[in-house]
Amino acid sequence: MATSSEGDRPWQSYNTAYTNAKAGMDGVDKEKVQRVVYEMSKGSKYFENEQRKEAFIKQKIENLRVQVDLLTDKDISHFQMIANKRIIELEASRDLSKIWLHVDMDAFYAAVETLENPSLRGRPMAVGGLSMISTANYEARKFGVRAGMPGFIACKLCQDLIFVPTNFEKYTFYSELTRKVFRRYDPDFFATSLDEAYLNITEVCISSDEVASELRNAIFEETGLTCSAGVAPNRMLAKVCSDLNKPNGQFILPNDKDAIITFISSLPIRKIGGIGKVTEHILRDALGINTCEDMLQKSAFLCALFSSCSSDFFFSVGLGLGRTDTPERKMRKSISSERTFRATKDEAFLFHKLGDIAETLSIDMQKECLSGRTLTLKLKTASFEIRTRAVSLQTFIHTKEDILKYASRILKAELPISLRLIGLRMSQFRDDKNSNLDPMQKTIVCFLSGECDSPSARSLQKQDCVNSDKLEIQECLDFMEGNSMQDLELDFPASDDHTIERHCDKFCFSEYHHSVSNSVAERRELNDSCVDEFRSNESLQPNEGTHSVESSKHMKEVSLRWIDDYICSVCGIELPVSFIEERLEHLDYHFAQRLEEEESSQRRIHLAPVERCSPKASHARQAPRKKQKCSSKELNHIPIESFFSKFKKNS
DNA sequence: GGGCGCGGGATAG
DNA sequence: TTCCACTATCCCGCGCCC
Ligand SMILES: Cc1cn([C@H]2C[C@H](O)[C@@H](COP(=O)(O)OP(=O)(O)OP(=O)(O)O)O2)c(=O)[nH]c1=O
Ligand SMILES: [Mg+2]
């Protein structure tokens, strides 16, 4: 440990952020880099925050060491038995039947910029700005400049460094080109970022070496970009391998257990994906673990100190085991936007920023047709402390106004505060996966198109399905035929009233009112002291006798017009109402509808499959509503035009 | 006790 | 003169509810 010489060379104790071995960093004067970084950082707010975090981790390590010291010989042999058993089980699961290839483009953003501006070739260059750089080319790396380093420090390390601003459209374009090549080798390849992908080449592989060379050549031919590749029996090892001969190189690890053991034994644990700065630090200083092999040597202690989930992971690393299956494609779980600015406590400025962020987030959500019910506000204080505050709503939101409304309330609760960053994230998207759907059920849109199992139909289901409130179509049809509305019930997501109050006791959040009832209005007055739209738990009870009665004939017309409007506004096809009516007669499908309570009172119709099970709670009763035109503004971005074009031809 | 929601943290590109 | 990004995912611990 360098602690003894800390007095002389304080930079050695400053975190190892830029010192971990990285491609292109051989032969760099690490001591000098470390010193410059330290000199530039020392005394800054950022630095102080890092020191706080570091101290916290040191404390954690200290606690672990105490735990280790307390272990008796008996304890140790006990945990050793458990560990051995687990290791044998894991070893038994070893699968050497697959061949995985990991591709990683070299200095990707920088390489793309160089391609578009050849004068940059051979000169040290970084993509990003003075505050942060995304990556640097290999010329710049010789100076110690690297991804995640602030630009102003990089400048000190390399006087002639050229900065190029990021341009994601370019990177996306070139990423697409590389993926075209990947697809030829494995149509089911899966990309983990713009510049990385895993390919299962088991089937196409005669010689791994040749496949890798051929692939890299093809990529270079078709894009002008170089990449590195790693081939191994599982994804964890393939990723390690792709980094070994970077840039523009490859490394093949044969599907042979002895070769794997040899390979893994001397490998520093930091090379493994999932083991970062902190884990490396903890395992080294608490248990003396440096290489993957050490994971097995110290298995008893890993068992004693960590959860079985964590120790399993550590043992897998020691054995060189990794996933060999192809993961199913997952939809995104959250979407966010955040901005950094000069730290300030000027509230007008902060709220203005919040509005900007809400707007970009809303635009991004609309691009992907997302609507979410959990909003998370992220703040970074002037001292770099990160705070997050979340609310889960009863309704799904995606407009700037809605996002800003709730975000403002949360932010108000944090004032006064000096901030340097504000971010907003939406999650818990509206999605059929959120409710136990019968996957055999199809959407109304599907039905109308007659293409129930087409991929576009599935993607449509993913994007535009379940709502917080739904009407069973059969019930709706019953109603249309003159039955009572009394039996129609709405399905709310689980109520989070208490949660909201608990976590943000200064504010009460408005609920989504499905019917305008006197009782709600009355309660609103009673709770006037709280906020504008308070909603008590009592209001979750069904509202009695509040709906007016309109003729069922009229309702039927209205319902059919809704659907007609929906289809029209989405894809511009005007269908005869009688056609829709005829189609609907055959359905055991459902449609969901949603009434915006906001000033615009826009009505949005969502077509959705619905679970067969009865609604969990019946909080409100549906009241008949007046017909309103669908808002095409909200619907236009739903990318189902191509889907409907099929339908157009047929009709 | 399982599930949910929140807040913090680690990791990666 | 300037003084460390942005997007996303997973995991853990905690408190609460059913
Ligand atoms: C590591 C990192 C990468 N990126 C971007 C820029 C990178 O070009 C791109 C791919 O990341 P990396 O593959 O990690 O880095 P790289 O491709 O630039 O260099 P190499 O693989 O040869 O070591 O992701 C960031 O924006 N921020 C980061 O912190
Ligand atoms: Mg790369």
XYZ file of C-alpha atoms (C1' of nucleotides) and ligand atoms in Angstrom:
712
model
C 0.000 0.000 0.000
C 1.162 3.512 -0.820
C -0.039 4.902 2.471
C 3.441 5.258 3.875
C 4.563 7.646 1.171
C 1.352 9.600 1.060
C 3.037 12.595 2.616
C 5.526 12.845 -0.220
C 3.325 11.870 -3.101
C -0.274 12.625 -2.237
C -1.474 11.991 -5.812
C -0.782 8.306 -5.329
C -3.563 8.079 -2.821
C -6.029 9.880 -5.043
C -8.388 7.401 -6.554
C -7.327 5.189 -9.375
C -9.940 6.519 -11.773
C -7.713 6.748 -14.824
C -5.032 4.263 -13.941
C -6.755 0.970 -14.613
C -5.210 -0.773 -17.540
C -6.996 0.233 -20.704
C -6.324 -0.317 -24.328
C -3.809 2.113 -25.758
C -2.452 3.090 -22.374
C 0.753 1.063 -22.513
C 3.873 3.097 -22.147
C 2.002 6.046 -20.663
C 3.773 7.826 -17.838
C 1.104 6.900 -15.324
C 2.791 8.656 -12.485
C 2.763 11.914 -14.393
C -0.860 11.509 -15.455
C -1.853 10.770 -11.902
C -0.019 13.846 -10.673
C -1.613 16.153 -13.229
C -5.083 14.807 -12.502
C -4.481 15.289 -8.818
C -3.177 18.813 -9.217
C -6.131 19.811 -11.357
C -8.641 18.198 -9.038
C -7.370 19.000 -5.594
C -9.477 21.436 -3.634
C -12.414 21.295 -6.020
C -15.935 20.466 -4.895
C -15.780 17.391 -7.078
C -12.591 16.256 -5.416
C -14.039 16.719 -1.959
C -17.048 14.657 -2.871
C -14.815 11.914 -4.206
C -12.907 11.930 -0.964
C -16.135 11.569 0.989
C -17.109 8.587 -1.130
C -13.663 7.112 -0.789
C -13.752 7.461 2.971
C -17.103 5.722 3.037
C -15.735 2.776 1.074
C -12.666 2.603 3.305
C -14.979 2.351 6.274
C -16.891 -0.406 4.578
C -13.682 -2.280 3.923
C -12.645 -1.828 7.508
C -15.936 -3.358 8.656
C -15.391 -6.318 6.385
C -11.909 -6.856 7.747
C -13.281 -6.907 11.246
C -15.791 -9.515 10.151
C -13.017 -11.592 8.661
C -10.971 -11.377 11.840
C -13.930 -12.558 13.872
C -14.248 -15.756 11.878
C -13.127 -18.792 13.833
C -11.449 -21.792 12.219
C -14.730 -23.574 12.639
C -16.598 -20.820 10.814
C -14.092 -20.898 8.021
C -14.291 -24.635 7.465
C -18.074 -24.356 7.589
C -18.119 -21.720 4.853
C -15.479 -23.630 2.930
C -17.808 -26.588 2.750
C -20.663 -24.469 1.478
C -18.371 -22.825 -1.048
C -16.961 -26.094 -2.312
C -20.418 -27.506 -2.793
C -21.501 -24.459 -4.736
C -18.379 -24.453 -6.862
C -18.964 -28.078 -7.809
C -22.543 -27.247 -8.784
C -21.406 -24.325 -10.886
C -18.679 -26.383 -12.515
C -21.305 -28.960 -13.437
C -23.169 -26.296 -15.340
C -20.207 -25.469 -17.534
C -21.287 -25.356 -21.161
C -18.571 -25.550 -23.802
C -20.905 -26.184 -26.704
C -21.323 -22.567 -27.839
C -18.982 -20.176 -29.555
C -19.496 -16.494 -28.791
C -17.835 -13.572 -30.488
C -17.718 -10.111 -28.983
C -17.005 -7.175 -31.281
C -15.992 -3.769 -30.002
C -15.257 -0.891 -32.343
C -11.974 0.930 -31.746
C -12.251 4.437 -30.292
C -15.655 4.456 -31.876
C -16.824 8.092 -31.747
C -13.328 9.322 -32.503
C -12.941 6.904 -35.398
C -16.213 8.048 -36.941
C -15.171 11.675 -36.636
C -11.847 10.873 -38.260
C -13.589 9.098 -41.091
C -15.619 12.195 -41.816
C -12.698 14.532 -41.360
C -9.467 12.770 -42.424
C -7.331 15.737 -41.406
C -7.783 14.502 -37.847
C -5.986 11.266 -38.606
C -2.761 10.806 -36.697
C -3.413 13.782 -34.438
C -4.459 13.556 -30.800
C -8.191 14.133 -30.663
C -11.021 13.780 -28.192
C -14.759 13.698 -28.706
C -16.583 15.846 -26.205
C -15.979 19.204 -24.634
C -13.966 20.960 -21.983
C -16.150 19.630 -19.225
C -16.149 15.994 -20.312
C -14.843 13.852 -23.113
C -16.642 10.761 -24.352
C -13.604 9.111 -25.866
C -10.208 9.870 -27.310
C -8.303 8.415 -30.230
C -5.200 6.333 -29.682
C -2.860 9.248 -30.356
C -4.449 11.138 -27.473
C -4.395 8.086 -25.248
C -0.620 8.115 -25.425
C -0.845 11.245 -23.313
C -3.139 9.615 -20.787
C -6.258 11.205 -22.240
C -9.255 8.872 -22.051
C -13.007 8.436 -21.907
C -14.652 9.940 -18.875
C -11.922 12.468 -18.293
C -12.850 16.144 -18.067
C -11.646 18.068 -21.067
C -9.792 20.718 -19.139
C -7.610 18.066 -17.523
C -7.064 16.376 -20.872
C -5.839 19.748 -22.162
C -3.177 19.826 -19.505
C -2.067 16.320 -20.390
C -1.953 17.048 -24.093
C -1.511 20.659 -25.191
C -2.347 19.980 -28.829
C -5.478 17.994 -28.135
C -8.202 18.629 -30.689
C -11.788 18.642 -29.454
C -14.655 17.496 -31.612
C -18.214 17.869 -30.349
C -20.364 14.747 -30.160
C -22.736 14.013 -32.969
C -24.928 11.036 -32.208
C -26.607 10.899 -35.579
C -23.238 10.072 -37.146
C -22.477 7.355 -34.625
C -25.915 5.849 -35.029
C -25.497 5.822 -38.781
C -22.162 4.021 -38.665
C -23.426 1.724 -35.956
C -26.178 0.657 -38.322
C -23.593 -0.128 -40.995
C -21.664 -2.373 -38.641
C -24.851 -4.111 -37.586
C -25.605 -4.978 -41.166
C -22.388 -6.968 -41.154
C -23.095 -8.541 -37.746
C -26.459 -9.669 -39.037
C -24.861 -11.724 -41.781
C -22.915 -13.749 -39.254
C -25.689 -14.015 -36.687
C -29.159 -12.719 -37.462
C -29.922 -12.922 -33.733
C -26.836 -10.944 -32.681
C -27.411 -8.655 -29.800
C -25.960 -5.207 -29.435
C -25.115 -3.828 -26.016
C -24.318 -0.336 -27.261
C -23.713 1.550 -30.466
C -20.254 0.052 -30.799
C -20.510 -3.402 -29.233
C -22.289 -6.643 -29.984
C -22.301 -10.323 -29.189
C -22.611 -12.856 -31.993
C -23.319 -16.525 -31.549
C -21.113 -18.026 -34.221
C -21.492 -21.647 -33.154
C -23.187 -22.588 -36.387
C -21.063 -20.640 -38.845
C -17.805 -21.455 -37.185
C -15.272 -23.705 -38.790
C -12.319 -21.751 -37.521
C -12.951 -19.007 -34.970
C -9.860 -17.198 -36.088
C -11.056 -17.066 -39.664
C -14.567 -15.995 -38.792
C -13.238 -13.179 -36.641
C -10.801 -11.976 -39.317
C -13.423 -12.187 -41.988
C -15.935 -10.272 -39.899
C -13.454 -7.566 -39.046
C -12.418 -7.255 -42.658
C -16.012 -6.978 -43.765
C -16.657 -4.273 -41.209
C -13.620 -2.357 -42.358
C -14.561 -2.729 -46.014
C -18.085 -1.526 -45.438
C -17.493 1.229 -42.904
C -13.838 2.163 -42.948
C -13.729 1.545 -39.217
C -11.565 -0.909 -37.315
C -12.716 -3.078 -34.475
C -11.476 -5.767 -32.174
C -12.985 -9.163 -31.565
C -12.861 -11.822 -28.909
C -14.053 -15.405 -29.280
C -14.784 -17.665 -26.318
C -17.278 -20.278 -25.131
C -19.307 -17.708 -23.198
C -20.082 -14.025 -23.310
C -18.185 -13.045 -20.209
C -14.942 -14.455 -21.579
C -15.591 -13.202 -25.109
C -15.780 -9.670 -23.793
C -12.515 -10.014 -21.949
C -10.912 -11.441 -25.085
C -12.027 -8.621 -27.357
C -10.113 -6.187 -25.182
C -6.831 -8.089 -25.159
C -5.522 -7.168 -28.583
C -7.124 -3.802 -28.967
C -7.002 -1.890 -31.237
C -7.673 -3.695 -34.490
C -6.931 -7.130 -33.117
C -8.525 -10.331 -31.998
C -8.065 -13.100 -29.478
C -9.500 -16.594 -29.572
C -9.988 -18.669 -26.453
C -10.677 -22.278 -27.418
C -13.574 -24.252 -25.988
C -11.330 -26.162 -23.705
C -11.560 -26.215 -19.945
C -7.819 -26.287 -19.310
C -7.234 -23.399 -21.668
C -9.915 -21.424 -19.851
C -8.462 -22.139 -16.431
C -5.028 -21.082 -17.570
C -6.432 -17.968 -19.163
C -8.501 -16.921 -16.197
C -6.092 -17.722 -13.403
C -3.760 -14.757 -13.772
C -6.433 -12.381 -15.030
C -6.983 -9.296 -12.830
C -10.590 -9.268 -11.632
C -11.066 -5.717 -12.878
C -11.032 -7.059 -16.438
C -14.323 -8.803 -15.830
C -17.519 -6.987 -16.723
C -19.423 -6.123 -13.558
C -16.341 -5.668 -11.421
C -15.561 -1.997 -11.235
C -13.440 0.315 -9.177
C -15.234 -0.240 -5.883
C -15.577 -4.021 -6.044
C -11.943 -4.298 -7.060
C -10.966 -2.104 -4.154
C -13.086 -4.006 -1.656
C -11.990 -7.472 -2.716
C -8.353 -6.465 -2.797
C -8.182 -4.616 0.509
C -10.568 -6.775 2.502
C -9.628 -10.206 1.191
C -6.442 -9.814 -0.806
C -8.135 -10.906 -4.015
C -6.417 -9.675 -7.167
C -6.862 -12.309 -9.835
C -9.795 -14.446 -10.855
C -8.019 -17.442 -9.441
C -8.050 -15.793 -6.021
C -11.835 -15.924 -6.111
C -11.604 -19.682 -5.638
C -8.733 -19.498 -3.172
C -10.773 -17.226 -0.930
C -14.122 -18.847 -1.603
C -14.897 -19.472 2.060
C -14.511 -15.783 2.860
C -16.602 -14.727 -0.112
C -19.333 -17.018 1.190
C -19.021 -15.578 4.656
C -19.113 -11.927 3.627
C -21.444 -11.702 0.668
C -24.905 -12.776 -0.400
C -25.205 -16.081 -2.212
C -26.049 -14.151 -5.335
C -22.793 -12.197 -5.115
C -20.649 -15.183 -4.140
C -22.095 -17.180 -7.015
C -21.014 -14.421 -9.356
C -17.540 -14.325 -7.851
C -17.160 -18.103 -8.134
C -18.289 -18.000 -11.741
C -15.580 -15.463 -12.406
C -13.045 -17.757 -10.773
C -14.201 -20.681 -12.895
C -14.433 -18.681 -16.104
C -18.141 -19.387 -16.448
C -20.532 -17.065 -18.181
C -23.822 -16.924 -19.990
C -24.067 -18.951 -23.157
C -27.742 -18.373 -23.949
C -29.201 -15.688 -26.174
C -31.074 -13.240 -23.972
C -34.540 -12.258 -25.078
C -34.913 -8.751 -26.377
C -36.096 -6.494 -23.644
C -37.990 -3.272 -23.956
C -36.444 -0.238 -22.341
C -37.473 0.243 -18.720
C -36.865 3.929 -18.324
C -36.150 7.062 -20.275
C -34.452 10.135 -18.907
C -32.974 13.497 -19.608
C -30.579 15.508 -17.476
C -28.550 18.702 -17.818
C -25.607 20.183 -16.008
C -25.211 23.922 -15.531
C -23.366 26.392 -13.374
C -24.380 25.694 -9.785
C -27.087 28.091 -8.674
C -29.871 28.502 -6.169
C -31.794 30.896 -8.376
C -35.228 29.313 -8.254
C -36.547 30.946 -11.385
C -33.569 29.558 -13.253
C -33.989 26.092 -11.769
C -37.664 25.921 -12.672
C -36.908 27.160 -16.131
C -34.344 24.390 -16.541
C -36.830 21.908 -15.197
C -39.246 22.992 -17.907
C -36.627 22.504 -20.598
C -35.818 19.035 -19.335
C -39.480 18.105 -19.058
C -39.875 19.198 -22.640
C -36.983 17.167 -24.037
C -38.092 14.168 -22.032
C -41.626 14.515 -23.304
C -40.408 14.771 -26.881
C -38.216 11.700 -26.452
C -41.124 9.785 -24.972
C -43.434 10.739 -27.780
C -40.867 9.605 -30.327
C -41.129 6.146 -28.857
C -44.777 6.382 -27.973
C -44.141 5.923 -24.271
C -46.271 6.839 -21.331
C -45.118 6.227 -17.783
C -46.442 6.438 -14.280
C -43.283 6.835 -12.221
C -41.434 10.126 -12.366
C -37.999 10.496 -10.799
C -36.343 13.832 -10.215
C -32.566 13.759 -10.001
C -30.591 16.566 -8.425
C -26.888 17.147 -8.085
C -26.014 19.712 -5.491
C -23.216 22.225 -5.817
C -21.166 19.810 -3.704
C -21.803 16.927 -6.161
C -24.126 15.078 -3.863
C -26.749 13.178 -5.847
C -30.363 12.989 -4.710
C -33.326 11.349 -6.334
C -37.002 11.828 -5.524
C -39.654 9.662 -7.108
C -43.439 9.582 -7.316
C -45.630 6.898 -8.754
C -48.879 8.257 -10.111
C -52.219 6.697 -10.744
C -52.120 7.818 -14.323
C -49.679 7.430 -17.154
C -48.183 10.681 -18.334
C -46.016 11.816 -21.206
C -46.792 15.458 -21.946
C -44.486 18.251 -20.967
C -47.237 19.822 -18.912
C -47.927 16.700 -16.880
C -44.273 15.946 -16.313
C -43.555 19.504 -15.301
C -46.560 19.625 -12.997
C -45.381 16.742 -10.856
C -41.678 17.500 -11.200
C -42.233 21.053 -9.974
C -43.980 19.817 -6.892
C -41.133 17.536 -5.995
C -38.533 20.185 -6.680
C -40.377 22.723 -4.518
C -40.079 20.348 -1.612
C -36.283 20.467 -1.925
C -35.910 24.224 -1.946
C -33.896 26.141 -1.085
C -30.977 24.329 -2.649
C -27.975 25.072 -4.813
C -27.873 22.773 -7.819
C -25.550 22.000 -10.712
C -27.704 19.340 -12.383
C -31.361 18.512 -12.821
C -32.651 15.348 -14.413
C -35.994 13.683 -14.987
C -36.690 10.027 -15.602
C -39.923 8.269 -16.433
C -40.449 4.574 -15.827
C -43.234 2.060 -15.258
C -44.437 2.396 -18.777
C -47.884 1.583 -19.963
C -47.438 -1.853 -21.360
C -49.258 -5.113 -21.773
C -46.510 -6.813 -19.845
C -47.660 -4.903 -16.795
C -50.901 -6.770 -16.464
C -51.339 -10.493 -16.561
C -52.526 -10.680 -20.064
C -53.582 -13.737 -21.845
C -50.987 -13.674 -24.607
C -53.459 -15.350 -26.920
C -55.680 -12.345 -26.849
C -55.217 -9.875 -29.594
C -55.768 -6.221 -29.958
C -58.681 -4.696 -31.706
C -56.254 -3.232 -34.158
C -55.002 -6.722 -34.850
C -58.435 -7.936 -35.361
C -59.322 -5.193 -37.739
C -56.217 -5.822 -39.737
C -56.625 -9.568 -39.834
C -52.897 -9.858 -39.149
C -52.946 -10.824 -35.565
C -49.532 -12.430 -35.375
C -47.530 -10.123 -37.544
C -44.448 -8.600 -35.935
C -45.873 -5.144 -36.399
C -48.947 -6.157 -34.508
C -46.805 -7.402 -31.703
C -44.818 -4.234 -31.606
C -48.010 -2.304 -31.572
C -49.216 -4.295 -28.628
C -46.021 -3.518 -26.858
C -46.279 0.149 -27.443
C -49.870 0.981 -27.073
C -51.673 -1.358 -24.906
C -52.862 -1.443 -21.448
C -54.378 1.445 -19.704
C -55.149 1.997 -16.110
C -58.792 1.697 -16.879
C -60.404 -0.651 -19.291
C -63.773 -1.661 -20.481
C -64.388 -5.146 -21.554
C -65.646 -4.999 -25.057
C -68.276 -7.560 -24.381
C -69.576 -5.508 -21.533
C -69.431 -2.509 -23.680
C -71.383 -4.229 -26.365
C -73.875 -5.358 -23.780
C -74.251 -1.830 -22.747
C -74.636 -0.751 -26.284
C -77.444 -3.204 -26.586
C -79.254 -1.431 -23.842
C -77.961 -3.059 -20.698
C -77.136 -1.120 -17.650
C -73.862 0.646 -17.120
C -73.975 -0.270 -13.462
C -71.886 -3.364 -13.924
C -69.079 -1.704 -15.719
C -66.118 -1.234 -13.487
C -62.775 0.302 -13.924
C -59.494 -1.220 -13.087
C -56.964 0.948 -11.319
C -53.378 0.077 -10.697
C -52.622 -0.555 -7.054
C -53.084 2.597 -5.092
C -50.007 4.373 -3.873
C -51.690 7.099 -1.966
C -49.918 6.297 1.223
C -46.616 6.062 -0.487
C -47.015 9.438 -2.048
C -47.961 11.013 1.226
C -45.188 9.306 3.041
C -42.458 10.323 0.706
C -43.567 13.801 -0.018
C -45.569 14.936 2.924
C -45.546 18.506 1.880
C -47.713 17.806 -1.111
C -50.643 15.725 -2.015
C -50.946 14.601 -5.553
C -53.994 14.860 -7.653
C -55.582 11.684 -8.763
C -56.953 10.756 -12.026
C -60.677 11.234 -11.806
C -62.601 8.961 -14.022
C -65.890 10.569 -13.490
C -66.824 13.998 -12.429
C -68.790 13.381 -9.333
C -70.261 15.619 -6.706
C -68.655 13.643 -3.986
C -65.214 14.234 -5.338
C -65.962 17.879 -5.739
C -67.121 18.046 -2.157
C -64.052 16.331 -0.847
C -61.990 18.706 -2.809
C -63.487 21.562 -0.858
C -63.030 19.800 2.420
C -59.371 19.371 1.711
C -58.902 22.804 0.321
C -56.286 23.522 2.900
C -54.000 20.955 1.413
C -53.663 21.579 -2.281
C -55.768 22.168 -5.295
C -56.563 18.602 -6.115
C -56.348 16.568 -3.007
C -57.705 13.125 -3.130
C -58.301 11.210 0.053
C -58.406 7.479 0.428
C -62.148 7.649 0.830
C -62.486 8.848 -2.699
C -61.265 5.484 -3.804
C -64.689 4.196 -2.941
C -67.182 3.938 -5.748
C -68.954 7.147 -6.470
C -72.625 6.567 -6.099
C -75.246 7.808 -8.458
C -73.150 10.282 -10.277
C -73.459 9.249 -13.844
C -76.103 10.523 -16.092
C -77.882 8.222 -18.470
C -77.727 8.608 -22.165
C -79.390 6.412 -24.654
C -77.546 3.228 -25.392
C -78.012 3.848 -29.059
C -76.164 7.063 -28.754
C -73.412 5.353 -26.770
C -72.989 2.781 -29.418
C -72.599 5.429 -32.058
C -70.189 7.294 -29.898
C -68.096 4.213 -29.260
C -67.897 3.325 -32.883
C -66.990 6.857 -33.794
C -64.197 6.790 -31.232
C -62.649 3.830 -32.910
C -63.206 5.291 -36.311
C -61.592 8.544 -35.244
C -58.720 6.652 -33.767
C -57.967 4.789 -36.915
C -58.415 7.912 -38.972
C -56.163 10.055 -36.861
C -53.453 7.442 -36.725
C -53.262 6.469 -40.340
C -55.643 8.683 -42.196
C -57.971 5.907 -43.293
C -61.659 6.638 -43.121
C -63.634 3.459 -42.607
C -67.367 3.087 -42.761
C -68.701 2.877 -39.237
C -70.812 -0.079 -40.249
C -67.657 -1.961 -41.093
C -66.205 -1.451 -37.654
C -69.497 -2.362 -36.122
C -69.598 -5.615 -37.993
C -66.061 -6.450 -36.991
C -66.660 -5.726 -33.370
C -69.597 -8.059 -33.142
C -67.239 -11.012 -33.295
C -64.855 -9.946 -30.667
C -63.994 -11.215 -27.305
C -61.561 -8.359 -27.398
C -61.436 -5.315 -25.284
C -60.829 -1.731 -25.727
C -59.573 0.662 -23.237
C -60.382 4.280 -23.082
C -58.953 7.077 -21.213
C -60.267 10.472 -20.407
C -57.822 13.218 -19.778
C -58.959 15.392 -16.965
C -56.704 18.195 -17.984
C -57.895 21.476 -19.353
C -57.777 20.257 -22.911
C -60.134 17.416 -22.022
C -58.754 15.562 -24.945
C -60.027 12.108 -25.305
C -57.622 9.405 -26.186
C -58.690 5.965 -27.101
C -56.353 3.120 -26.427
C -57.004 -0.215 -27.948
C -55.807 -3.017 -25.819
C -56.058 -6.622 -24.935
C -57.245 -7.085 -21.410
C -56.789 -9.867 -18.924
C -59.764 -12.080 -18.378
C -59.635 -11.973 -14.649
C -61.951 -9.561 -12.982
C -60.695 -6.154 -11.988
C -58.863 -6.066 -8.706
C -60.633 -3.039 -7.425
C -63.725 -1.267 -8.430
C -63.209 2.269 -7.398
C -65.291 4.157 -9.809
C -68.052 3.717 -12.209
C -67.878 4.756 -15.769
C -70.097 7.608 -16.724
C -71.203 8.217 -20.275
C -69.280 10.941 -21.986
C -69.768 13.230 -24.830
C -68.102 12.424 -28.056
C -64.896 14.238 -28.775
C -62.504 14.176 -31.606
C -59.373 12.166 -31.083
C -56.317 14.263 -30.639
C -54.181 13.480 -33.596
C -51.326 15.354 -32.020
C -50.911 12.569 -29.541
C -51.647 9.775 -31.885
C -49.706 10.762 -34.933
C -46.446 9.577 -33.589
C -47.647 6.045 -33.086
C -45.573 4.208 -35.651
C -48.211 1.957 -37.051
C -48.694 3.567 -40.395
C -46.903 0.765 -42.128
C -48.980 -1.645 -40.191
C -52.140 -0.095 -41.447
C -50.955 0.202 -44.976
C -51.579 -3.500 -45.309
C -55.025 -2.947 -44.133
C -55.523 -0.174 -46.647
C -54.747 -2.464 -49.515
C -57.188 -5.061 -48.353
C -60.115 -2.734 -48.057
C -43.252 -13.154 4.091
C -43.812 -11.525 -0.609
C -44.498 -7.531 -3.361
C -44.088 -2.683 -4.156
C -42.057 1.796 -4.019
C -38.205 4.724 -2.794
C -33.370 6.146 -2.314
C -28.653 5.186 -2.838
C -24.904 3.107 -5.227
C -22.149 0.440 -8.669
C -21.335 -0.361 -13.410
C -20.913 0.383 -18.348
C -20.390 2.759 -22.787
C -11.726 33.501 -17.211
C -12.975 28.254 -17.247
C -12.989 23.859 -12.444
C -15.702 16.473 -13.961
C -21.438 14.327 -19.149
C -25.261 11.765 -20.126
C -28.154 7.452 -20.589
C -29.448 3.197 -18.801
C -29.650 -1.104 -15.846
C -29.320 -3.789 -11.834
C -28.940 -4.554 -6.890
C -29.568 -3.735 -1.984
C -31.777 -2.164 2.204
C -35.675 -0.273 4.169
C -40.526 0.607 5.293
C -45.171 -0.413 4.332
C -49.165 -3.136 2.970
C -51.758 -7.268 2.516
C -16.449 4.678 -21.731
C -17.357 5.671 -22.379
C -17.689 5.572 -23.701
N -18.518 6.477 -24.292
C -18.829 6.364 -25.743
C -17.692 6.881 -26.578
C -17.029 5.661 -27.123
O -16.462 5.853 -28.396
C -18.154 4.664 -27.162
C -17.663 3.249 -27.008
O -17.021 3.062 -25.775
P -15.767 2.143 -25.558
O -15.871 0.926 -26.419
O -15.596 1.882 -24.103
O -14.521 2.992 -25.994
P -14.003 3.282 -27.460
O -14.748 2.491 -28.477
O -14.025 4.754 -27.686
O -12.501 2.832 -27.392
P -11.939 1.355 -27.356
O -13.096 0.414 -27.440
O -11.047 1.225 -28.526
O -11.200 1.228 -26.064
O -19.015 5.002 -26.095
C -19.043 7.523 -23.567
O -19.767 8.357 -24.090
N -18.723 7.641 -22.242
C -17.902 6.760 -21.600
O -17.644 6.913 -20.404
Mg -15.145 0.452 -28.405
